[in-house]
Amino acid sequence: MSEGSKGSSLAFGQVVIGPPGSGKTTYCHGMQEFMGRIGRKVTVVNLDPANKVMPYQCSVDIAELITLPDVMENLKLGPNGGLIYCMEYLEANFDWLQEKLAAFRGHYYLFDCPGQVELYTHHDALKNVFAQLAKWNFRLAAVHLVDSHYCTDPGKFISVLCTSLSTMLHVELPHVNVLSKMDLIEQYGKLAFNLDYYTEVLDLSYLVDHLASDPFFRNYRRLNEKLVEVIEDYSLVSFVPLNVQDKESMRQVMQAVDKANGYSFGDQEHRSLEALMSAAVGADFHFTSTLAVQEKYVQSQDKAVAEEVMDL
């Protein structure tokens, strides 16, 4: 994987990014197992120096180079400053990363990244790491995980949309935004709209109107309208729903990422995928249908329309 060598083979993978608690490490574990079952050789690379517990099989770990606790103790930095220092240190030691990755030629790579949002919206260290990987003939897609419970709060959802848009523009990679933990979404409250409204990011004026019913947000209606205009003007943000324990949901995310980074799998993998999708329920997957939430809201919306017609 020498820099600039056009003859070297392509390597495909995902950089898994998103705020703390969005499920990045769980996603890497689930995707490693899912891809392994269809015959794809997967290497997981931990780039989070604060990651102590890794449920997946980690092939390359940044902890061999630097750790956040050591930086905080030796340089007297806080967790945010420490993470930025670690990423800058990684950027300054590309040779270490290149040597580690070279041992896994022919594999599909999952990069488990830190959870500090500023690293993807303002700071350039990780962006430069991704750019360097591209020079080594890596074809990567960014998988940006967002906790689906933000859909239950219109104000937070607008904030998530702004963060997702900023991340897409700053990271400069093919991007797949994912609403994670779909199986837990209703524990945080009832959705105001059909799930498609949030995944496809439809007419956001309805969301602004919904916010206006809150006395606190009523004073900021003009600000929310301008934020919504920015999001809609770029027309880039949409989401794929994800439940890691649902094989159909995992397949949809995997295929969206494969389309984004240009990965094309062979006949053998295609047959393995079909066999997995048609297999009986096993102990490792609960197969809770992510679409059940969507269907519920579609049905409830149809029922409400029917009731209105009857009233007329």
PDB file of C-alpha atoms in Angstrom:
ATOM      1  CA  MET A   1       0.000   0.000   0.000  1.00  0.00           C
ATOM      2  CA  SER A   2       2.695   2.475  -0.922  1.00  0.00           C
ATOM      3  CA  GLU A   3       1.488   6.051  -1.254  1.00  0.00           C
ATOM      4  CA  GLY A   4       0.544   7.009  -4.763  1.00  0.00           C
ATOM      5  CA  SER A   5       1.041   3.530  -6.224  1.00  0.00           C
ATOM      6  CA  LYS A   6      -1.647   3.210  -8.863  1.00  0.00           C
ATOM      7  CA  GLY A   7      -1.044  -0.472  -9.344  1.00  0.00           C
ATOM      8  CA  SER A   8      -1.974  -1.505  -5.810  1.00  0.00           C
ATOM      9  CA  SER A   9      -5.351  -3.148  -5.340  1.00  0.00           C
ATOM     10  CA  LEU A  10      -8.333  -1.299  -3.969  1.00  0.00           C
ATOM     11  CA  ALA A  11      -9.457  -1.763  -0.376  1.00  0.00           C
ATOM     12  CA  PHE A  12     -13.025  -1.085   0.711  1.00  0.00           C
ATOM     13  CA  GLY A  13     -14.455  -0.179   4.065  1.00  0.00           C
ATOM     14  CA  GLN A  14     -16.447   2.060   6.385  1.00  0.00           C
ATOM     15  CA  VAL A  15     -15.478   4.760   8.842  1.00  0.00           C
ATOM     16  CA  VAL A  16     -18.067   4.542  11.619  1.00  0.00           C
ATOM     17  CA  ILE A  17     -18.630   7.961  13.161  1.00  0.00           C
ATOM     18  CA  GLY A  18     -21.198   9.683  15.338  1.00  0.00           C
ATOM     19  CA  PRO A  19     -21.749  11.227  18.788  1.00  0.00           C
ATOM     20  CA  PRO A  20     -21.066   9.336  22.052  1.00  0.00           C
ATOM     21  CA  GLY A  21     -23.600   6.630  22.830  1.00  0.00           C
ATOM     22  CA  SER A  22     -24.921   6.357  19.276  1.00  0.00           C
ATOM     23  CA  GLY A  23     -23.878   2.688  19.038  1.00  0.00           C
ATOM     24  CA  LYS A  24     -20.705   2.808  16.926  1.00  0.00           C
ATOM     25  CA  THR A  25     -18.916  -0.062  18.685  1.00  0.00           C
ATOM     26  CA  THR A  26     -22.095  -2.180  18.766  1.00  0.00           C
ATOM     27  CA  TYR A  27     -22.575  -1.479  15.063  1.00  0.00           C
ATOM     28  CA  CYS A  28     -19.001  -2.594  14.257  1.00  0.00           C
ATOM     29  CA  HIS A  29     -19.543  -5.794  16.232  1.00  0.00           C
ATOM     30  CA  GLY A  30     -22.863  -6.547  14.524  1.00  0.00           C
ATOM     31  CA  MET A  31     -21.604  -5.697  11.033  1.00  0.00           C
ATOM     32  CA  GLN A  32     -18.468  -7.802  11.538  1.00  0.00           C
ATOM     33  CA  GLU A  33     -20.608 -10.812  12.443  1.00  0.00           C
ATOM     34  CA  PHE A  34     -23.150 -10.177   9.674  1.00  0.00           C
ATOM     35  CA  MET A  35     -20.534  -9.795   6.944  1.00  0.00           C
ATOM     36  CA  GLY A  36     -18.625 -12.789   8.276  1.00  0.00           C
ATOM     37  CA  ARG A  37     -21.703 -14.945   7.797  1.00  0.00           C
ATOM     38  CA  ILE A  38     -21.865 -14.099   4.100  1.00  0.00           C
ATOM     39  CA  GLY A  39     -18.189 -14.814   3.568  1.00  0.00           C
ATOM     40  CA  ARG A  40     -16.702 -11.329   3.634  1.00  0.00           C
ATOM     41  CA  LYS A  41     -13.333 -11.112   5.396  1.00  0.00           C
ATOM     42  CA  VAL A  42     -13.666  -8.210   7.811  1.00  0.00           C
ATOM     43  CA  THR A  43     -10.955  -6.388   9.739  1.00  0.00           C
ATOM     44  CA  VAL A  44     -12.048  -4.025  12.519  1.00  0.00           C
ATOM     45  CA  VAL A  45      -9.720  -1.108  13.235  1.00  0.00           C
ATOM     46  CA  ASN A  46     -10.235   0.693  16.547  1.00  0.00           C
ATOM     47  CA  LEU A  47      -9.315   4.374  16.143  1.00  0.00           C
ATOM     48  CA  ASP A  48     -10.937   5.427  19.435  1.00  0.00           C
ATOM     49  CA  PRO A  49      -8.195   5.878  22.069  1.00  0.00           C
ATOM     50  CA  ALA A  50     -10.875   5.992  24.789  1.00  0.00           C
ATOM     51  CA  ASN A  51     -12.374   2.637  23.809  1.00  0.00           C
ATOM     52  CA  LYS A  52     -11.590   0.191  26.628  1.00  0.00           C
ATOM     53  CA  VAL A  53     -14.159  -2.562  26.030  1.00  0.00           C
ATOM     54  CA  MET A  54     -14.398  -3.938  22.496  1.00  0.00           C
ATOM     55  CA  PRO A  55     -16.904  -6.757  21.925  1.00  0.00           C
ATOM     56  CA  TYR A  56     -15.647  -7.323  18.394  1.00  0.00           C
ATOM     57  CA  GLN A  57     -12.457  -9.040  17.272  1.00  0.00           C
ATOM     58  CA  CYS A  58     -10.059  -6.102  16.943  1.00  0.00           C
ATOM     59  CA  SER A  59      -7.211  -6.525  14.462  1.00  0.00           C
ATOM     60  CA  VAL A  60      -5.679  -3.035  14.705  1.00  0.00           C
ATOM     61  CA  ASP A  61      -5.933  -0.983  17.893  1.00  0.00           C
ATOM     62  CA  ILE A  62      -4.801   2.612  18.291  1.00  0.00           C
ATOM     63  CA  ALA A  63      -4.103   1.785  21.951  1.00  0.00           C
ATOM     64  CA  GLU A  64      -0.844   0.236  20.741  1.00  0.00           C
ATOM     65  CA  LEU A  65       0.159   3.721  19.597  1.00  0.00           C
ATOM     66  CA  ILE A  66      -1.491   6.043  22.121  1.00  0.00           C
ATOM     67  CA  THR A  67      -4.275   6.013  24.728  1.00  0.00           C
ATOM     68  CA  LEU A  68      -6.482   8.798  26.047  1.00  0.00           C
ATOM     69  CA  PRO A  69      -5.810   8.114  29.784  1.00  0.00           C
ATOM     70  CA  ASP A  70      -2.038   8.401  29.193  1.00  0.00           C
ATOM     71  CA  VAL A  71      -2.458  11.693  27.329  1.00  0.00           C
ATOM     72  CA  MET A  72      -4.738  13.143  29.999  1.00  0.00           C
ATOM     73  CA  GLU A  73      -2.372  12.134  32.789  1.00  0.00           C
ATOM     74  CA  ASN A  74       0.915  13.163  31.167  1.00  0.00           C
ATOM     75  CA  LEU A  75      -0.209  16.346  29.402  1.00  0.00           C
ATOM     76  CA  LYS A  76      -2.870  17.400  31.943  1.00  0.00           C
ATOM     77  CA  LEU A  77      -5.550  17.619  29.267  1.00  0.00           C
ATOM     78  CA  GLY A  78      -9.278  17.057  29.571  1.00  0.00           C
ATOM     79  CA  PRO A  79     -11.075  14.344  27.583  1.00  0.00           C
ATOM     80  CA  ASN A  80     -11.915  16.604  24.626  1.00  0.00           C
ATOM     81  CA  GLY A  81      -8.443  18.111  24.327  1.00  0.00           C
ATOM     82  CA  GLY A  82      -6.950  14.671  24.878  1.00  0.00           C
ATOM     83  CA  LEU A  83      -8.925  13.151  21.996  1.00  0.00           C
ATOM     84  CA  ILE A  84      -7.853  15.935  19.662  1.00  0.00           C
ATOM     85  CA  TYR A  85      -4.217  15.379  20.656  1.00  0.00           C
ATOM     86  CA  CYS A  86      -4.576  11.617  20.022  1.00  0.00           C
ATOM     87  CA  MET A  87      -5.968  12.194  16.535  1.00  0.00           C
ATOM     88  CA  GLU A  88      -3.188  14.656  15.730  1.00  0.00           C
ATOM     89  CA  TYR A  89      -0.671  12.098  17.000  1.00  0.00           C
ATOM     90  CA  LEU A  90      -2.206   9.459  14.719  1.00  0.00           C
ATOM     91  CA  GLU A  91      -1.995  11.907  11.825  1.00  0.00           C
ATOM     92  CA  ALA A  92       1.701  12.390  12.581  1.00  0.00           C
ATOM     93  CA  ASN A  93       2.278   8.608  12.603  1.00  0.00           C
ATOM     94  CA  PHE A  94       0.776   7.463   9.332  1.00  0.00           C
ATOM     95  CA  ASP A  95       3.605   4.960   8.901  1.00  0.00           C
ATOM     96  CA  TRP A  96       2.376   3.028  11.968  1.00  0.00           C
ATOM     97  CA  LEU A  97      -1.157   2.831  10.580  1.00  0.00           C
ATOM     98  CA  GLN A  98       0.040   1.879   7.102  1.00  0.00           C
ATOM     99  CA  GLU A  99       2.187  -0.956   8.471  1.00  0.00           C
ATOM    100  CA  LYS A 100      -0.680  -2.328  10.573  1.00  0.00           C
ATOM    101  CA  LEU A 101      -3.210  -2.219   7.736  1.00  0.00           C
ATOM    102  CA  ALA A 102      -0.808  -3.839   5.259  1.00  0.00           C
ATOM    103  CA  ALA A 103      -1.097  -7.119   7.184  1.00  0.00           C
ATOM    104  CA  PHE A 104      -4.765  -7.433   6.163  1.00  0.00           C
ATOM    105  CA  ARG A 105      -4.715  -6.984   2.390  1.00  0.00           C
ATOM    106  CA  GLY A 106      -7.855  -8.261   0.716  1.00  0.00           C
ATOM    107  CA  HIS A 107     -10.027  -7.623   3.760  1.00  0.00           C
ATOM    108  CA  TYR A 108     -13.000  -5.308   4.207  1.00  0.00           C
ATOM    109  CA  TYR A 109     -12.254  -2.659   6.853  1.00  0.00           C
ATOM    110  CA  LEU A 110     -14.452  -1.237   9.618  1.00  0.00           C
ATOM    111  CA  PHE A 111     -12.905   1.803  11.318  1.00  0.00           C
ATOM    112  CA  ASP A 112     -14.426   2.396  14.766  1.00  0.00           C
ATOM    113  CA  CYS A 113     -13.880   6.131  15.341  1.00  0.00           C
ATOM    114  CA  PRO A 114     -14.061   8.401  18.425  1.00  0.00           C
ATOM    115  CA  GLY A 115     -17.334   9.969  19.538  1.00  0.00           C
ATOM    116  CA  GLN A 116     -16.275  13.604  19.812  1.00  0.00           C
ATOM    117  CA  VAL A 117     -18.522  15.503  17.409  1.00  0.00           C
ATOM    118  CA  GLU A 118     -16.022  18.353  16.895  1.00  0.00           C
ATOM    119  CA  LEU A 119     -13.631  15.917  15.219  1.00  0.00           C
ATOM    120  CA  TYR A 120     -16.100  15.594  12.326  1.00  0.00           C
ATOM    121  CA  THR A 121     -17.466  19.138  12.145  1.00  0.00           C
ATOM    122  CA  HIS A 122     -14.487  21.443  12.882  1.00  0.00           C
ATOM    123  CA  HIS A 123     -11.144  19.703  13.377  1.00  0.00           C
ATOM    124  CA  ASP A 124      -9.063  18.395  10.436  1.00  0.00           C
ATOM    125  CA  ALA A 125      -7.014  15.550  11.956  1.00  0.00           C
ATOM    126  CA  LEU A 126      -9.454  12.691  11.257  1.00  0.00           C
ATOM    127  CA  LYS A 127     -10.406  14.226   7.932  1.00  0.00           C
ATOM    128  CA  ASN A 128      -6.701  14.135   6.999  1.00  0.00           C
ATOM    129  CA  VAL A 129      -6.454  10.505   8.151  1.00  0.00           C
ATOM    130  CA  PHE A 130      -9.345   9.590   5.849  1.00  0.00           C
ATOM    131  CA  ALA A 131      -7.708  11.509   2.992  1.00  0.00           C
ATOM    132  CA  GLN A 132      -4.457   9.614   3.550  1.00  0.00           C
ATOM    133  CA  LEU A 133      -6.318   6.305   3.453  1.00  0.00           C
ATOM    134  CA  ALA A 134      -7.766   7.373   0.097  1.00  0.00           C
ATOM    135  CA  LYS A 135      -4.217   7.915  -1.181  1.00  0.00           C
ATOM    136  CA  TRP A 136      -3.503   4.319  -0.170  1.00  0.00           C
ATOM    137  CA  ASN A 137      -6.348   3.222  -2.477  1.00  0.00           C
ATOM    138  CA  PHE A 138      -8.950   2.789   0.261  1.00  0.00           C
ATOM    139  CA  ARG A 139     -12.502   3.357  -0.965  1.00  0.00           C
ATOM    140  CA  LEU A 140     -14.367   4.394   2.156  1.00  0.00           C
ATOM    141  CA  ALA A 141     -17.881   5.474   3.060  1.00  0.00           C
ATOM    142  CA  ALA A 142     -18.712   7.326   6.258  1.00  0.00           C
ATOM    143  CA  VAL A 143     -21.454   5.665   8.315  1.00  0.00           C
ATOM    144  CA  HIS A 144     -22.786   8.400  10.595  1.00  0.00           C
ATOM    145  CA  LEU A 145     -24.812   6.916  13.455  1.00  0.00           C
ATOM    146  CA  VAL A 146     -27.453   8.999  15.247  1.00  0.00           C
ATOM    147  CA  ASP A 147     -29.552   7.689  18.142  1.00  0.00           C
ATOM    148  CA  SER A 148     -33.132   7.370  16.882  1.00  0.00           C
ATOM    149  CA  HIS A 149     -34.595   8.718  20.146  1.00  0.00           C
ATOM    150  CA  TYR A 150     -33.841  12.239  18.861  1.00  0.00           C
ATOM    151  CA  CYS A 151     -36.810  11.783  16.509  1.00  0.00           C
ATOM    152  CA  THR A 152     -39.141  12.053  19.493  1.00  0.00           C
ATOM    153  CA  ASP A 153     -37.971  15.625  20.199  1.00  0.00           C
ATOM    154  CA  PRO A 154     -38.422  18.058  17.255  1.00  0.00           C
ATOM    155  CA  GLY A 155     -35.851  20.524  18.612  1.00  0.00           C
ATOM    156  CA  LYS A 156     -33.194  17.849  19.017  1.00  0.00           C
ATOM    157  CA  PHE A 157     -34.007  16.388  15.601  1.00  0.00           C
ATOM    158  CA  ILE A 158     -33.351  19.742  13.909  1.00  0.00           C
ATOM    159  CA  SER A 159     -30.053  19.892  15.799  1.00  0.00           C
ATOM    160  CA  VAL A 160     -29.202  16.379  14.582  1.00  0.00           C
ATOM    161  CA  LEU A 161     -29.957  17.392  10.994  1.00  0.00           C
ATOM    162  CA  CYS A 162     -27.623  20.384  11.264  1.00  0.00           C
ATOM    163  CA  THR A 163     -24.860  18.234  12.778  1.00  0.00           C
ATOM    164  CA  SER A 164     -25.286  15.568  10.087  1.00  0.00           C
ATOM    165  CA  LEU A 165     -25.116  18.158   7.315  1.00  0.00           C
ATOM    166  CA  SER A 166     -22.031  19.805   8.820  1.00  0.00           C
ATOM    167  CA  THR A 167     -20.343  16.404   9.165  1.00  0.00           C
ATOM    168  CA  MET A 168     -21.096  15.459   5.556  1.00  0.00           C
ATOM    169  CA  LEU A 169     -19.605  18.702   4.244  1.00  0.00           C
ATOM    170  CA  HIS A 170     -16.519  18.548   6.475  1.00  0.00           C
ATOM    171  CA  VAL A 171     -15.545  14.862   6.239  1.00  0.00           C
ATOM    172  CA  GLU A 172     -15.827  14.810   2.426  1.00  0.00           C
ATOM    173  CA  LEU A 173     -16.608  11.109   2.035  1.00  0.00           C
ATOM    174  CA  PRO A 174     -19.570   9.261   0.540  1.00  0.00           C
ATOM    175  CA  HIS A 175     -22.013   9.369   3.419  1.00  0.00           C
ATOM    176  CA  VAL A 176     -24.714   7.110   4.863  1.00  0.00           C
ATOM    177  CA  ASN A 177     -26.637   8.564   7.806  1.00  0.00           C
ATOM    178  CA  VAL A 178     -28.126   5.910  10.074  1.00  0.00           C
ATOM    179  CA  LEU A 179     -30.824   6.140  12.763  1.00  0.00           C
ATOM    180  CA  SER A 180     -29.585   3.555  15.258  1.00  0.00           C
ATOM    181  CA  LYS A 181     -31.430   1.682  18.036  1.00  0.00           C
ATOM    182  CA  MET A 182     -34.719   1.648  16.150  1.00  0.00           C
ATOM    183  CA  ASP A 183     -35.979  -1.158  18.396  1.00  0.00           C
ATOM    184  CA  LEU A 184     -35.812   1.241  21.379  1.00  0.00           C
ATOM    185  CA  ILE A 185     -37.279   4.362  19.802  1.00  0.00           C
ATOM    186  CA  GLU A 186     -40.699   4.223  21.444  1.00  0.00           C
ATOM    187  CA  GLN A 187     -39.194   4.006  24.933  1.00  0.00           C
ATOM    188  CA  TYR A 188     -38.474   7.728  24.640  1.00  0.00           C
ATOM    189  CA  GLY A 189     -41.921   8.856  23.512  1.00  0.00           C
ATOM    190  CA  LYS A 190     -44.356   8.746  20.619  1.00  0.00           C
ATOM    191  CA  LEU A 191     -43.321  10.035  17.210  1.00  0.00           C
ATOM    192  CA  ALA A 192     -45.212  13.107  16.014  1.00  0.00           C
ATOM    193  CA  PHE A 193     -45.100  11.953  12.371  1.00  0.00           C
ATOM    194  CA  ASN A 194     -44.749   8.862  10.211  1.00  0.00           C
ATOM    195  CA  LEU A 195     -41.257   7.318  10.406  1.00  0.00           C
ATOM    196  CA  ASP A 196     -40.716   8.083   6.697  1.00  0.00           C
ATOM    197  CA  TYR A 197     -40.925  11.749   7.599  1.00  0.00           C
ATOM    198  CA  TYR A 198     -37.735  11.416   9.659  1.00  0.00           C
ATOM    199  CA  THR A 199     -35.786   8.992   7.470  1.00  0.00           C
ATOM    200  CA  GLU A 200     -36.486  10.846   4.210  1.00  0.00           C
ATOM    201  CA  VAL A 201     -36.384  14.295   5.889  1.00  0.00           C
ATOM    202  CA  LEU A 202     -39.550  15.475   4.205  1.00  0.00           C
ATOM    203  CA  ASP A 203     -41.110  18.966   4.394  1.00  0.00           C
ATOM    204  CA  LEU A 204     -39.593  20.319   7.618  1.00  0.00           C
ATOM    205  CA  SER A 205     -42.077  23.188   7.878  1.00  0.00           C
ATOM    206  CA  TYR A 206     -44.359  20.750   9.695  1.00  0.00           C
ATOM    207  CA  LEU A 207     -41.626  20.222  12.265  1.00  0.00           C
ATOM    208  CA  VAL A 208     -41.289  23.977  12.782  1.00  0.00           C
ATOM    209  CA  ASP A 209     -45.060  24.228  13.276  1.00  0.00           C
ATOM    210  CA  HIS A 210     -44.901  21.397  15.789  1.00  0.00           C
ATOM    211  CA  LEU A 211     -42.121  23.206  17.651  1.00  0.00           C
ATOM    212  CA  ALA A 212     -44.189  26.389  17.761  1.00  0.00           C
ATOM    213  CA  SER A 213     -46.674  24.647  20.039  1.00  0.00           C
ATOM    214  CA  ASP A 214     -43.985  24.640  22.739  1.00  0.00           C
ATOM    215  CA  PRO A 215     -43.888  28.009  24.586  1.00  0.00           C
ATOM    216  CA  PHE A 216     -40.087  27.865  24.825  1.00  0.00           C
ATOM    217  CA  PHE A 217     -39.464  27.282  21.113  1.00  0.00           C
ATOM    218  CA  ARG A 218     -42.192  29.698  20.000  1.00  0.00           C
ATOM    219  CA  ASN A 219     -39.766  32.570  20.647  1.00  0.00           C
ATOM    220  CA  TYR A 220     -37.207  30.983  18.305  1.00  0.00           C
ATOM    221  CA  ARG A 221     -39.483  30.208  15.370  1.00  0.00           C
ATOM    222  CA  ARG A 222     -37.580  32.515  13.008  1.00  0.00           C
ATOM    223  CA  LEU A 223     -34.267  30.855  13.927  1.00  0.00           C
ATOM    224  CA  ASN A 224     -35.719  27.368  13.418  1.00  0.00           C
ATOM    225  CA  GLU A 225     -37.139  28.400  10.042  1.00  0.00           C
ATOM    226  CA  LYS A 226     -33.702  29.578   8.885  1.00  0.00           C
ATOM    227  CA  LEU A 227     -32.014  26.375  10.118  1.00  0.00           C
ATOM    228  CA  VAL A 228     -34.584  24.307   8.258  1.00  0.00           C
ATOM    229  CA  GLU A 229     -34.012  26.356   5.104  1.00  0.00           C
ATOM    230  CA  VAL A 230     -30.277  25.595   5.236  1.00  0.00           C
ATOM    231  CA  ILE A 231     -30.937  21.857   5.590  1.00  0.00           C
ATOM    232  CA  GLU A 232     -33.469  21.813   2.760  1.00  0.00           C
ATOM    233  CA  ASP A 233     -31.340  23.987   0.460  1.00  0.00           C
ATOM    234  CA  TYR A 234     -28.500  21.435   0.548  1.00  0.00           C
ATOM    235  CA  SER A 235     -30.987  18.534   0.272  1.00  0.00           C
ATOM    236  CA  LEU A 236     -28.338  16.005   1.332  1.00  0.00           C
ATOM    237  CA  VAL A 237     -29.533  14.568   4.632  1.00  0.00           C
ATOM    238  CA  SER A 238     -31.583  11.384   4.818  1.00  0.00           C
ATOM    239  CA  PHE A 239     -31.399   8.353   7.111  1.00  0.00           C
ATOM    240  CA  VAL A 240     -31.427   4.564   6.969  1.00  0.00           C
ATOM    241  CA  PRO A 241     -33.150   2.999  10.022  1.00  0.00           C
ATOM    242  CA  LEU A 242     -31.109   0.371  11.872  1.00  0.00           C
ATOM    243  CA  ASN A 243     -31.761  -2.328  14.428  1.00  0.00           C
ATOM    244  CA  VAL A 244     -28.510  -4.262  14.837  1.00  0.00           C
ATOM    245  CA  GLN A 245     -30.414  -7.376  15.941  1.00  0.00           C
ATOM    246  CA  ASP A 246     -32.521  -7.432  12.763  1.00  0.00           C
ATOM    247  CA  LYS A 247     -30.833  -9.134   9.795  1.00  0.00           C
ATOM    248  CA  GLU A 248     -33.066  -7.379   7.232  1.00  0.00           C
ATOM    249  CA  SER A 249     -32.167  -4.003   8.736  1.00  0.00           C
ATOM    250  CA  MET A 250     -28.463  -4.895   8.663  1.00  0.00           C
ATOM    251  CA  ARG A 251     -28.749  -5.973   5.023  1.00  0.00           C
ATOM    252  CA  GLN A 252     -30.328  -2.660   4.034  1.00  0.00           C
ATOM    253  CA  VAL A 253     -27.580  -0.652   5.742  1.00  0.00           C
ATOM    254  CA  MET A 254     -24.831  -2.840   4.271  1.00  0.00           C
ATOM    255  CA  GLN A 255     -26.207  -2.467   0.751  1.00  0.00           C
ATOM    256  CA  ALA A 256     -26.546   1.310   1.166  1.00  0.00           C
ATOM    257  CA  VAL A 257     -22.885   1.491   2.229  1.00  0.00           C
ATOM    258  CA  ASP A 258     -21.756  -0.854  -0.573  1.00  0.00           C
ATOM    259  CA  LYS A 259     -23.470   1.447  -3.052  1.00  0.00           C
ATOM    260  CA  ALA A 260     -21.823   4.512  -1.485  1.00  0.00           C
ATOM    261  CA  ASN A 261     -18.235   3.235  -1.539  1.00  0.00           C
ATOM    262  CA  GLY A 262     -18.524   1.258  -4.785  1.00  0.00           C
ATOM    263  CA  TYR A 263     -18.046  -2.206  -3.324  1.00  0.00           C
ATOM    264  CA  SER A 264     -19.322  -5.015  -5.568  1.00  0.00           C
ATOM    265  CA  PHE A 265     -19.582  -8.493  -4.117  1.00  0.00           C
ATOM    266  CA  GLY A 266     -19.252 -11.748  -6.026  1.00  0.00           C
ATOM    267  CA  ASP A 267     -21.716 -14.542  -6.723  1.00  0.00           C
ATOM    268  CA  GLN A 268     -20.589 -16.611  -3.741  1.00  0.00           C
ATOM    269  CA  GLU A 269     -21.240 -13.776  -1.317  1.00  0.00           C
ATOM    270  CA  HIS A 270     -24.598 -13.103  -2.961  1.00  0.00           C
ATOM    271  CA  ARG A 271     -25.618 -16.741  -2.485  1.00  0.00           C
ATOM    272  CA  SER A 272     -24.439 -16.660   1.139  1.00  0.00           C
ATOM    273  CA  LEU A 273     -26.488 -13.502   1.723  1.00  0.00           C
ATOM    274  CA  GLU A 274     -29.606 -15.131   0.273  1.00  0.00           C
ATOM    275  CA  ALA A 275     -29.056 -18.191   2.459  1.00  0.00           C
ATOM    276  CA  LEU A 276     -28.634 -16.046   5.564  1.00  0.00           C
ATOM    277  CA  MET A 277     -31.737 -13.976   4.837  1.00  0.00           C
ATOM    278  CA  SER A 278     -33.843 -17.130   4.363  1.00  0.00           C
ATOM    279  CA  ALA A 279     -32.408 -18.978   7.377  1.00  0.00           C
ATOM    280  CA  ALA A 280     -34.505 -19.833  10.404  1.00  0.00           C
ATOM    281  CA  VAL A 281     -34.291 -17.643  13.489  1.00  0.00           C
ATOM    282  CA  GLY A 282     -31.159 -18.392  15.478  1.00  0.00           C
ATOM    283  CA  ALA A 283     -29.973 -17.566  18.974  1.00  0.00           C
ATOM    284  CA  ASP A 284     -27.756 -14.682  17.892  1.00  0.00           C
ATOM    285  CA  PHE A 285     -30.518 -12.588  16.328  1.00  0.00           C
ATOM    286  CA  HIS A 286     -33.898 -11.590  17.671  1.00  0.00           C
ATOM    287  CA  PHE A 287     -35.061 -10.459  14.216  1.00  0.00           C
ATOM    288  CA  THR A 288     -37.305  -7.769  15.683  1.00  0.00           C
ATOM    289  CA  SER A 289     -38.661  -6.070  12.594  1.00  0.00           C
ATOM    290  CA  THR A 290     -37.597  -2.443  12.345  1.00  0.00           C
ATOM    291  CA  LEU A 291     -40.452  -1.901   9.926  1.00  0.00           C
ATOM    292  CA  ALA A 292     -42.971  -2.715  12.670  1.00  0.00           C
ATOM    293  CA  VAL A 293     -42.516   0.795  14.049  1.00  0.00           C
ATOM    294  CA  GLN A 294     -43.027   2.320  10.628  1.00  0.00           C
ATOM    295  CA  GLU A 295     -46.086   0.192   9.919  1.00  0.00           C
ATOM    296  CA  LYS A 296     -47.587   1.187  13.250  1.00  0.00           C
ATOM    297  CA  TYR A 297     -47.387   4.867  12.408  1.00  0.00           C
ATOM    298  CA  VAL A 298     -48.654   4.340   8.884  1.00  0.00           C
ATOM    299  CA  GLN A 299     -51.633   2.434  10.242  1.00  0.00           C
ATOM    300  CA  SER A 300     -52.341   4.982  12.957  1.00  0.00           C
ATOM    301  CA  GLN A 301     -52.149   7.782  10.388  1.00  0.00           C
ATOM    302  CA  ASP A 302     -54.552   5.950   8.052  1.00  0.00           C
ATOM    303  CA  LYS A 303     -56.918   5.383  10.969  1.00  0.00           C
ATOM    304  CA  ALA A 304     -56.862   9.088  11.843  1.00  0.00           C
ATOM    305  CA  VAL A 305     -57.665  10.021   8.242  1.00  0.00           C
ATOM    306  CA  ALA A 306     -60.517   7.542   8.161  1.00  0.00           C
ATOM    307  CA  GLU A 307     -61.960   8.986  11.369  1.00  0.00           C
ATOM    308  CA  GLU A 308     -61.807  12.487   9.932  1.00  0.00           C
ATOM    309  CA  VAL A 309     -63.677  11.321   6.831  1.00  0.00           C
ATOM    310  CA  MET A 310     -66.348   9.693   9.002  1.00  0.00           C
ATOM    311  CA  ASP A 311     -66.746  12.928  10.975  1.00  0.00           C
ATOM    312  CA  LEU A 312     -67.374  14.794   7.744  1.00  0.00           C
TER     313      LEU A 312
END
